[in-house]
Short mmCIF file of C-alpha atoms in Angstrom, two decimals:
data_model
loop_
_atom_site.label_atom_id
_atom_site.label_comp_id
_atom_site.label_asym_id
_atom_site.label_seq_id
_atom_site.Cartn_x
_atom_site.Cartn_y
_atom_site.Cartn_z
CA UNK A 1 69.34 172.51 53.53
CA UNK A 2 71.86 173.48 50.54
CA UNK A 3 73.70 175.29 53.59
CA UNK A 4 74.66 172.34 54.46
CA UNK A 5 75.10 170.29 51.45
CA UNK A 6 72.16 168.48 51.15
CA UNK A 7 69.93 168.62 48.04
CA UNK A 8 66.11 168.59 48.32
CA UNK A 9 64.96 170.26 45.56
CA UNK A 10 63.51 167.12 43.72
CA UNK A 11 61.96 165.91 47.80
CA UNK A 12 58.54 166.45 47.96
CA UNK A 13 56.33 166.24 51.03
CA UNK A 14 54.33 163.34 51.16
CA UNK A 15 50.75 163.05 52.99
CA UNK A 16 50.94 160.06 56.33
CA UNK A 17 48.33 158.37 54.80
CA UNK A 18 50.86 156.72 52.59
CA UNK A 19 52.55 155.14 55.16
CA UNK A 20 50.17 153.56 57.05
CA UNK A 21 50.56 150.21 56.09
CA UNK A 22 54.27 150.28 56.16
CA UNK A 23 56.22 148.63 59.71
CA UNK A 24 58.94 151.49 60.91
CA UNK A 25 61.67 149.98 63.72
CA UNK A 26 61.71 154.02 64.97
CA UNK A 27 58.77 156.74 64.62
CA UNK A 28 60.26 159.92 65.77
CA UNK A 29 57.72 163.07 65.66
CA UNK A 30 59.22 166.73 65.77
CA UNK A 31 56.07 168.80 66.76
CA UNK A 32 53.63 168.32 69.38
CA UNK A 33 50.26 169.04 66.74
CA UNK A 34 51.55 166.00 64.67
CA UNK A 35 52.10 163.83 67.88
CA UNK A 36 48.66 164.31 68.81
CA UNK A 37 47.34 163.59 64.91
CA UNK A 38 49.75 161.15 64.34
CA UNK A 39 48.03 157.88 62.78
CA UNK A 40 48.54 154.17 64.49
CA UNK A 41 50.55 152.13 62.14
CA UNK A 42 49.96 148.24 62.15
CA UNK A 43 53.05 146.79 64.11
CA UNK A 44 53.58 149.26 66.77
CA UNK A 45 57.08 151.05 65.84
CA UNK A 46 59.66 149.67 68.19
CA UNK A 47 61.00 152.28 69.96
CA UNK A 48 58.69 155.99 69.66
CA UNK A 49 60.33 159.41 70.59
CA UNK A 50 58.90 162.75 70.66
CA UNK A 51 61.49 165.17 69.70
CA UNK A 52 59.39 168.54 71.25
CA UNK A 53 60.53 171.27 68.82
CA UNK A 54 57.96 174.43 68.01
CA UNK A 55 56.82 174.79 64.25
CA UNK A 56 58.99 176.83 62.41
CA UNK A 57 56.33 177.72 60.33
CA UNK A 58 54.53 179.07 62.53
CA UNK A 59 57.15 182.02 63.24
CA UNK A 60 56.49 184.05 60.36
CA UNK A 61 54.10 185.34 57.97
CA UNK A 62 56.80 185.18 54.88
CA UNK A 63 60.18 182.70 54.16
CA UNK A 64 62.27 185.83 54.88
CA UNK A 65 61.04 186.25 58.87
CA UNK A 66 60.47 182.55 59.38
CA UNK A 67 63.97 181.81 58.13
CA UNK A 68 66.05 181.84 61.82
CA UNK A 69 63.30 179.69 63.36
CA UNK A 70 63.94 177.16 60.35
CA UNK A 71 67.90 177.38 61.24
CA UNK A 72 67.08 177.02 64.69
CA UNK A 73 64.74 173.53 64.19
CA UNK A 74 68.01 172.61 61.58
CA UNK A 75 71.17 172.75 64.30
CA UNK A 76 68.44 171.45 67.50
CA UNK A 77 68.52 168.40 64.74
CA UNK A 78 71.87 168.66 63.77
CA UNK A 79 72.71 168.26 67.45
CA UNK A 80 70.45 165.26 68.43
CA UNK A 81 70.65 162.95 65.61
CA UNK A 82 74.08 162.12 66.28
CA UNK A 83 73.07 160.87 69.60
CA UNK A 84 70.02 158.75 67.56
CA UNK A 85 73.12 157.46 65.21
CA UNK A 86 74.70 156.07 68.10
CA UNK A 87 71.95 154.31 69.71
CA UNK A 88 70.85 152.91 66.50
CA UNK A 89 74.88 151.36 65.97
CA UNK A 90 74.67 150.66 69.79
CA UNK A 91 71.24 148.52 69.09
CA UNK A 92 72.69 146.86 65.61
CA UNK A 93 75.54 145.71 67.26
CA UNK A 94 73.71 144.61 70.01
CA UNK A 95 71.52 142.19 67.87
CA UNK A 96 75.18 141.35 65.75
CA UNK A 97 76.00 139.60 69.07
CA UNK A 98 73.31 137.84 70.24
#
């Protein structure tokens, strides 16, 4: 992530349990394992995408040979969230007008 400017090093991961009473407009899942684990929340989200990308974990017994699956799950993002960024302004503005 510092390749491309963003600082995690303080982000830790956090276990789905914690979120289970919390209402999300948009639940987006990256991996087909968590898809099929992935807890009900109270509220249905909204809107639900699966975004069908392999583990990148999964590619590699150490950080050094998992790396370019890591980089490849990083620019498949890179290159769909700016499509999610416009439907989300496309949706806000939608509701600004109504």
């Amino acid at each position: 992530m510092a390749e491309s400017g963003i600082d995690i090093s303080t982000r830790t991961t956090k276990h789905m349990d914690r979120f289970t009473q919390t209402r999300f407009d948009r639940v987006i899942t990256l991996c087909d394992k968590v898809r099929e684990i992935c807890p009900e929340f109270p509220g249905a989200a909204a809107v639900n995408a699966h975004w069908s990308m392999p583990d990148p974990a999964s590619e590699g017994a150490t950080d050094e040979t998992s790396y370019p699956a890591f980089r490849r799950t990083a620019e498949e993002l890179e290159s769909r969230i700016p499509f999610l960024i416009g439907e989300l302004t496309l949706s806000t503005e939608r509701r600004n007008v109504q």
